[in-house]
PDB file of C-alpha atoms in Angstrom:
ATOM      1  CA  UNK G 494      -0.108  -0.150  -0.006  1.00  0.00           C
ATOM      2  CA  UNK G 495       1.385   3.591  -0.695  1.00  0.00           C
ATOM      3  CA  UNK G 496      -0.367   6.600  -1.659  1.00  0.00           C
ATOM      4  CA  UNK G 497       1.056  10.275  -2.613  1.00  0.00           C
ATOM      5  CA  UNK G 498      -0.810  13.365  -1.633  1.00  0.00           C
ATOM      6  CA  UNK G 499       0.124  16.794  -3.528  1.00  0.00           C
ATOM      7  CA  UNK G 500       0.033  19.877  -2.416  1.00  0.00           C
ATOM      8  CA  UNK G 501      -0.640  22.953  -3.742  1.00  0.00           C
ATOM      9  CA  UNK G 502       3.065  24.060  -3.362  1.00  0.00           C
ATOM     10  CA  UNK G 503       4.340  21.350  -5.162  1.00  0.00           C
ATOM     11  CA  UNK G 504       5.276  19.282  -2.265  1.00  0.00           C
ATOM     12  CA  UNK G 505       4.045  15.773  -1.126  1.00  0.00           C
ATOM     13  CA  UNK G 506       2.676  13.689   1.740  1.00  0.00           C
ATOM     14  CA  UNK G 507       3.580  10.003   1.331  1.00  0.00           C
ATOM     15  CA  UNK G 508       1.278   7.133   3.359  1.00  0.00           C
ATOM     16  CA  UNK G 509       3.393   3.992   3.596  1.00  0.00           C
ATOM     17  CA  UNK G 510       4.744   3.449   0.196  1.00  0.00           C
ATOM     18  CA  UNK G 511       4.523  -0.648  -0.337  1.00  0.00           C
ATOM     19  CA  UNK G 512       7.325  -2.916  -1.308  1.00  0.00           C
ATOM     20  CA  UNK G 513      10.969  -2.700  -1.141  1.00  0.00           C
ATOM     21  CA  UNK G 514      10.837  -2.425  -5.007  1.00  0.00           C
ATOM     22  CA  UNK G 515       8.614   0.495  -5.190  1.00  0.00           C
ATOM     23  CA  UNK G 516      11.310   3.220  -4.042  1.00  0.00           C
ATOM     24  CA  UNK G 517      12.437   3.960  -7.809  1.00  0.00           C
ATOM     25  CA  UNK G 518       8.924   4.317  -8.857  1.00  0.00           C
ATOM     26  CA  UNK G 519       8.164   6.610  -5.727  1.00  0.00           C
ATOM     27  CA  UNK G 520      11.197   8.988  -6.740  1.00  0.00           C
ATOM     28  CA  UNK G 521       9.968   8.926 -10.491  1.00  0.00           C
ATOM     29  CA  UNK G 522       6.118   9.712  -9.605  1.00  0.00           C
ATOM     30  CA  UNK G 523       7.456  12.543  -7.376  1.00  0.00           C
ATOM     31  CA  UNK G 524       9.610  13.831  -9.991  1.00  0.00           C
ATOM     32  CA  UNK G 525       6.926  13.973 -12.460  1.00  0.00           C
ATOM     33  CA  UNK G 526       4.264  15.145 -10.142  1.00  0.00           C
ATOM     34  CA  UNK G 527       6.382  18.087  -9.434  1.00  0.00           C
ATOM     35  CA  UNK G 528       7.670  18.708 -12.821  1.00  0.00           C
ATOM     36  CA  UNK G 529      11.392  17.844 -11.918  1.00  0.00           C
ATOM     37  CA  UNK G 530      13.778  15.562  -9.846  1.00  0.00           C
ATOM     38  CA  UNK G 531      15.242  18.593  -8.325  1.00  0.00           C
ATOM     39  CA  UNK G 532      14.018  20.118  -5.085  1.00  0.00           C
ATOM     40  CA  UNK G 533      11.645  17.398  -4.219  1.00  0.00           C
ATOM     41  CA  UNK G 534       9.812  18.434  -0.570  1.00  0.00           C
ATOM     42  CA  UNK G 535       8.189  15.663   1.309  1.00  0.00           C
ATOM     43  CA  UNK G 536       6.485  17.347   4.113  1.00  0.00           C
ATOM     44  CA  UNK G 537       5.317  14.193   5.616  1.00  0.00           C
ATOM     45  CA  UNK G 538       6.316  10.429   5.148  1.00  0.00           C
ATOM     46  CA  UNK G 539       3.550   8.540   7.521  1.00  0.00           C
ATOM     47  CA  UNK G 540       4.068   4.630   8.440  1.00  0.00           C
ATOM     48  CA  UNK G 541       0.482   3.241   9.238  1.00  0.00           C
ATOM     49  CA  UNK G 542       2.253   0.034  10.899  1.00  0.00           C
ATOM     50  CA  UNK G 543       5.151  -2.217  10.952  1.00  0.00           C
ATOM     51  CA  UNK G 544       4.097  -4.564   8.152  1.00  0.00           C
ATOM     52  CA  UNK G 545       7.066  -4.522   5.009  1.00  0.00           C
ATOM     53  CA  UNK G 546       4.148  -4.221   2.519  1.00  0.00           C
ATOM     54  CA  UNK G 547       3.899  -0.816   3.981  1.00  0.00           C
ATOM     55  CA  UNK G 548       7.274   0.387   5.297  1.00  0.00           C
ATOM     56  CA  UNK G 549       9.819  -1.605   2.789  1.00  0.00           C
ATOM     57  CA  UNK G 550       9.605   1.367   0.212  1.00  0.00           C
ATOM     58  CA  UNK G 551      10.516   3.765   2.999  1.00  0.00           C
ATOM     59  CA  UNK G 552      13.686   1.568   3.976  1.00  0.00           C
ATOM     60  CA  UNK G 553      14.977   1.082   0.316  1.00  0.00           C
ATOM     61  CA  UNK G 554      13.917   5.024  -0.480  1.00  0.00           C
ATOM     62  CA  UNK G 555      16.451   6.413   2.078  1.00  0.00           C
ATOM     63  CA  UNK G 556      19.642   4.973   1.116  1.00  0.00           C
ATOM     64  CA  UNK G 557      19.171   5.725  -2.272  1.00  0.00           C
ATOM     65  CA  UNK G 558      17.264   8.976  -2.269  1.00  0.00           C
ATOM     66  CA  UNK G 559      17.750  10.821   1.182  1.00  0.00           C
ATOM     67  CA  UNK G 560      20.504  13.027  -0.591  1.00  0.00           C
ATOM     68  CA  UNK G 561      18.057  13.860  -3.415  1.00  0.00           C
ATOM     69  CA  UNK G 562      15.061  15.018  -1.480  1.00  0.00           C
ATOM     70  CA  UNK G 563      13.942  16.734   1.748  1.00  0.00           C
ATOM     71  CA  UNK G 564      11.875  15.116   4.201  1.00  0.00           C
ATOM     72  CA  UNK G 565      10.708  17.075   6.720  1.00  0.00           C
ATOM     73  CA  UNK G 566       8.422  15.000   8.827  1.00  0.00           C
ATOM     74  CA  UNK G 567       8.279  10.965   9.559  1.00  0.00           C
ATOM     75  CA  UNK G 568       5.335   9.980  11.437  1.00  0.00           C
ATOM     76  CA  UNK G 569       4.263   6.524  12.818  1.00  0.00           C
ATOM     77  CA  UNK G 570       2.536   5.324  15.787  1.00  0.00           C
ATOM     78  CA  UNK G 571       5.072   3.981  18.097  1.00  0.00           C
ATOM     79  CA  UNK G 572       4.397   0.672  19.419  1.00  0.00           C
ATOM     80  CA  UNK G 573       4.986  -0.690  23.240  1.00  0.00           C
ATOM     81  CA  UNK G 574       8.728  -2.675  23.113  1.00  0.00           C
ATOM     82  CA  UNK G 575       6.796  -5.619  24.606  1.00  0.00           C
ATOM     83  CA  UNK G 576       4.039  -5.814  21.783  1.00  0.00           C
ATOM     84  CA  UNK G 577       4.079  -9.383  20.512  1.00  0.00           C
ATOM     85  CA  UNK G 578       1.553  -9.900  17.671  1.00  0.00           C
ATOM     86  CA  UNK G 579       1.116 -12.371  15.087  1.00  0.00           C
ATOM     87  CA  UNK G 580       0.651 -11.275  11.693  1.00  0.00           C
ATOM     88  CA  UNK G 581       1.667 -11.377   7.890  1.00  0.00           C
ATOM     89  CA  UNK G 582       4.999 -10.301   6.449  1.00  0.00           C
ATOM     90  CA  UNK G 583       8.182  -9.312   8.708  1.00  0.00           C
ATOM     91  CA  UNK G 584       8.159  -6.268  11.121  1.00  0.00           C
ATOM     92  CA  UNK G 585      10.105  -3.406  11.024  1.00  0.00           C
ATOM     93  CA  UNK G 586      11.646  -2.921  14.494  1.00  0.00           C
ATOM     94  CA  UNK G 587      11.000   0.677  15.329  1.00  0.00           C
ATOM     95  CA  UNK G 588      14.414   0.679  17.182  1.00  0.00           C
ATOM     96  CA  UNK G 589      15.765   0.400  13.593  1.00  0.00           C
ATOM     97  CA  UNK G 590      13.623   3.278  12.059  1.00  0.00           C
ATOM     98  CA  UNK G 591      16.212   5.902  12.767  1.00  0.00           C
ATOM     99  CA  UNK G 592      18.907   4.334  10.976  1.00  0.00           C
ATOM    100  CA  UNK G 593      17.075   5.244   7.847  1.00  0.00           C
ATOM    101  CA  UNK G 594      15.409   8.627   9.021  1.00  0.00           C
ATOM    102  CA  UNK G 595      19.217   9.605  10.136  1.00  0.00           C
ATOM    103  CA  UNK G 596      19.853   9.336   6.070  1.00  0.00           C
ATOM    104  CA  UNK G 597      17.711  12.758   5.662  1.00  0.00           C
ATOM    105  CA  UNK G 598      18.853  16.056   6.891  1.00  0.00           C
ATOM    106  CA  UNK G 599      17.000  17.400   9.844  1.00  0.00           C
ATOM    107  CA  UNK G 600      13.823  14.891   9.563  1.00  0.00           C
ATOM    108  CA  UNK G 601      11.498  15.879  12.566  1.00  0.00           C
ATOM    109  CA  UNK G 602       9.936  12.403  13.783  1.00  0.00           C
ATOM    110  CA  UNK G 603       6.359  12.616  14.966  1.00  0.00           C
ATOM    111  CA  UNK G 604       4.547   9.890  16.939  1.00  0.00           C
ATOM    112  CA  UNK G 605       1.130   9.835  15.782  1.00  0.00           C
ATOM    113  CA  UNK G 606      -1.595   9.831  18.725  1.00  0.00           C
ATOM    114  CA  UNK G 607      -5.346   9.734  18.394  1.00  0.00           C
ATOM    115  CA  UNK G 608      -6.648  13.286  18.386  1.00  0.00           C
ATOM    116  CA  UNK G 609      -3.500  14.931  16.921  1.00  0.00           C
ATOM    117  CA  UNK G 610      -4.609  17.461  14.215  1.00  0.00           C
ATOM    118  CA  UNK G 611      -1.570  18.596  11.892  1.00  0.00           C
ATOM    119  CA  UNK G 612      -1.436  20.841   8.601  1.00  0.00           C
ATOM    120  CA  UNK G 613       0.941  20.542   5.907  1.00  0.00           C
ATOM    121  CA  UNK G 614       0.005  23.511   3.716  1.00  0.00           C
ATOM    122  CA  UNK G 615      -3.343  23.347   2.313  1.00  0.00           C
ATOM    123  CA  UNK G 616      -3.955  19.610   3.858  1.00  0.00           C
ATOM    124  CA  UNK G 617      -5.116  18.933   7.127  1.00  0.00           C
ATOM    125  CA  UNK G 618      -4.563  15.560   8.734  1.00  0.00           C
ATOM    126  CA  UNK G 619      -6.258  14.213  11.704  1.00  0.00           C
ATOM    127  CA  UNK G 620      -5.491  11.175  13.608  1.00  0.00           C
ATOM    128  CA  UNK G 621      -8.780   9.149  14.302  1.00  0.00           C
ATOM    129  CA  UNK G 622      -6.736   5.895  15.917  1.00  0.00           C
ATOM    130  CA  UNK G 623      -3.162   5.140  16.608  1.00  0.00           C
ATOM    131  CA  UNK G 624      -2.485   1.790  18.283  1.00  0.00           C
ATOM    132  CA  UNK G 625      -1.729   3.016  21.833  1.00  0.00           C
ATOM    133  CA  UNK G 626      -5.634   3.244  22.342  1.00  0.00           C
ATOM    134  CA  UNK G 627      -5.471  -0.550  22.425  1.00  0.00           C
ATOM    135  CA  UNK G 628      -2.625  -1.322  24.473  1.00  0.00           C
ATOM    136  CA  UNK G 629      -3.850   0.229  27.498  1.00  0.00           C
ATOM    137  CA  UNK G 630      -5.381  -3.290  28.549  1.00  0.00           C
ATOM    138  CA  UNK G 631      -5.637  -5.107  25.242  1.00  0.00           C
ATOM    139  CA  UNK G 632      -2.856  -6.768  23.022  1.00  0.00           C
ATOM    140  CA  UNK G 633      -4.284  -7.276  19.332  1.00  0.00           C
ATOM    141  CA  UNK G 634      -4.030 -10.773  17.950  1.00  0.00           C
ATOM    142  CA  UNK G 635      -2.569  -9.515  14.499  1.00  0.00           C
ATOM    143  CA  UNK G 636      -0.256  -6.494  13.771  1.00  0.00           C
ATOM    144  CA  UNK G 637      -2.756  -5.002  11.450  1.00  0.00           C
ATOM    145  CA  UNK G 638      -4.894  -3.898  14.323  1.00  0.00           C
ATOM    146  CA  UNK G 639      -2.506  -1.457  15.371  1.00  0.00           C
ATOM    147  CA  UNK G 640      -2.741   0.414  11.930  1.00  0.00           C
ATOM    148  CA  UNK G 641      -2.785   3.989  12.058  1.00  0.00           C
ATOM    149  CA  UNK G 642      -6.078   5.466  10.874  1.00  0.00           C
ATOM    150  CA  UNK G 643      -6.326   8.917   9.826  1.00  0.00           C
ATOM    151  CA  UNK G 644      -8.451  11.424   7.627  1.00  0.00           C
ATOM    152  CA  UNK G 645      -7.146  14.148   5.105  1.00  0.00           C
ATOM    153  CA  UNK G 646      -9.027  17.467   4.505  1.00  0.00           C
ATOM    154  CA  UNK G 647      -8.244  19.483   1.437  1.00  0.00           C
ATOM    155  CA  UNK G 648     -10.817  22.487   0.550  1.00  0.00           C
ATOM    156  CA  UNK G 649     -12.791  20.335  -1.532  1.00  0.00           C
ATOM    157  CA  UNK G 650     -13.079  16.729  -0.058  1.00  0.00           C
ATOM    158  CA  UNK G 651     -11.742  14.489   2.650  1.00  0.00           C
ATOM    159  CA  UNK G 652     -10.374  11.046   2.586  1.00  0.00           C
ATOM    160  CA  UNK G 653     -10.501   8.079   5.216  1.00  0.00           C
ATOM    161  CA  UNK G 654      -6.908   6.060   5.379  1.00  0.00           C
ATOM    162  CA  UNK G 655      -8.021   2.441   7.360  1.00  0.00           C
ATOM    163  CA  UNK G 656      -4.606   0.765   6.228  1.00  0.00           C
ATOM    164  CA  UNK G 657      -4.761  -2.547   7.571  1.00  0.00           C
ATOM    165  CA  UNK G 658      -7.150  -1.697  10.501  1.00  0.00           C
ATOM    166  CA  UNK G 659      -8.927  -4.929  11.131  1.00  0.00           C
ATOM    167  CA  UNK G 660     -12.587  -6.002  12.958  1.00  0.00           C
ATOM    168  CA  UNK G 661     -11.353  -4.965  16.322  1.00  0.00           C
ATOM    169  CA  UNK G 662     -10.370  -1.257  15.262  1.00  0.00           C
ATOM    170  CA  UNK G 663     -13.218  -1.182  13.207  1.00  0.00           C
ATOM    171  CA  UNK G 664     -15.329  -1.847  16.360  1.00  0.00           C
ATOM    172  CA  UNK G 665     -13.544   0.784  18.129  1.00  0.00           C
ATOM    173  CA  UNK G 666     -13.837   3.509  15.125  1.00  0.00           C
ATOM    174  CA  UNK G 667     -17.703   2.825  15.005  1.00  0.00           C
ATOM    175  CA  UNK G 668     -18.724   2.789  18.562  1.00  0.00           C
ATOM    176  CA  UNK G 669     -16.771   5.880  19.128  1.00  0.00           C
ATOM    177  CA  UNK G 670     -17.046   7.907  16.032  1.00  0.00           C
ATOM    178  CA  UNK G 671     -20.464   6.868  14.583  1.00  0.00           C
ATOM    179  CA  UNK G 672     -21.206   9.064  11.771  1.00  0.00           C
ATOM    180  CA  UNK G 673     -18.508  11.275  12.050  1.00  0.00           C
ATOM    181  CA  UNK G 674     -16.572   8.274  10.108  1.00  0.00           C
ATOM    182  CA  UNK G 675     -18.631   9.412   6.931  1.00  0.00           C
ATOM    183  CA  UNK G 676     -15.988  10.498   4.262  1.00  0.00           C
ATOM    184  CA  UNK G 677     -15.885  11.552   0.636  1.00  0.00           C
ATOM    185  CA  UNK G 678     -13.489   8.916   0.036  1.00  0.00           C
ATOM    186  CA  UNK G 679     -12.052   5.939   1.794  1.00  0.00           C
ATOM    187  CA  UNK G 680      -9.430   3.605   1.395  1.00  0.00           C
ATOM    188  CA  UNK G 681     -10.343   0.643   2.593  1.00  0.00           C
ATOM    189  CA  UNK G 682      -8.316  -2.143   4.801  1.00  0.00           C
ATOM    190  CA  UNK G 683      -6.985  -4.598   2.484  1.00  0.00           C
ATOM    191  CA  UNK G 684      -7.216  -7.321   4.796  1.00  0.00           C
TER     192      UNK G 684
END
């Protein structure tokens, strides 16, 4: 899974990115969208959860393109060190993510928590769910249920990103938000 949001000023927000072999495609797409491979600015790269089909593109993009782009913010929902959940694929050990982030110059790291409201140019991002909502007294059975759920607003529309949020998260969202979840577009969880 990977999405690129283009801001009016020509900068970008990237959500996840996909598999390890997507790094060249992402860089080329950013260049095409901005009209040049020079001065590419990524306002935020958001990793929704620690499955390799979401983070691998970032870990392969960083060594190859960190000196060619500006990455202002890296955003993710940190998990507790003792979180042991099953799931599909390999996992990104968050302790090592800084090795990749440090390849970029002056990138700020933000831990996403429910209720955060961030603005990137003309786009607003609202965090509707982060895994810390579950970890108080519940360890999910699957890593997908640690997915960051966000909504992005432009002047014309809004889009809900569910990442891989499963049934457990869906119940929490439905009980807490109800009709507030209505959006113009929705990226459906693929599991």
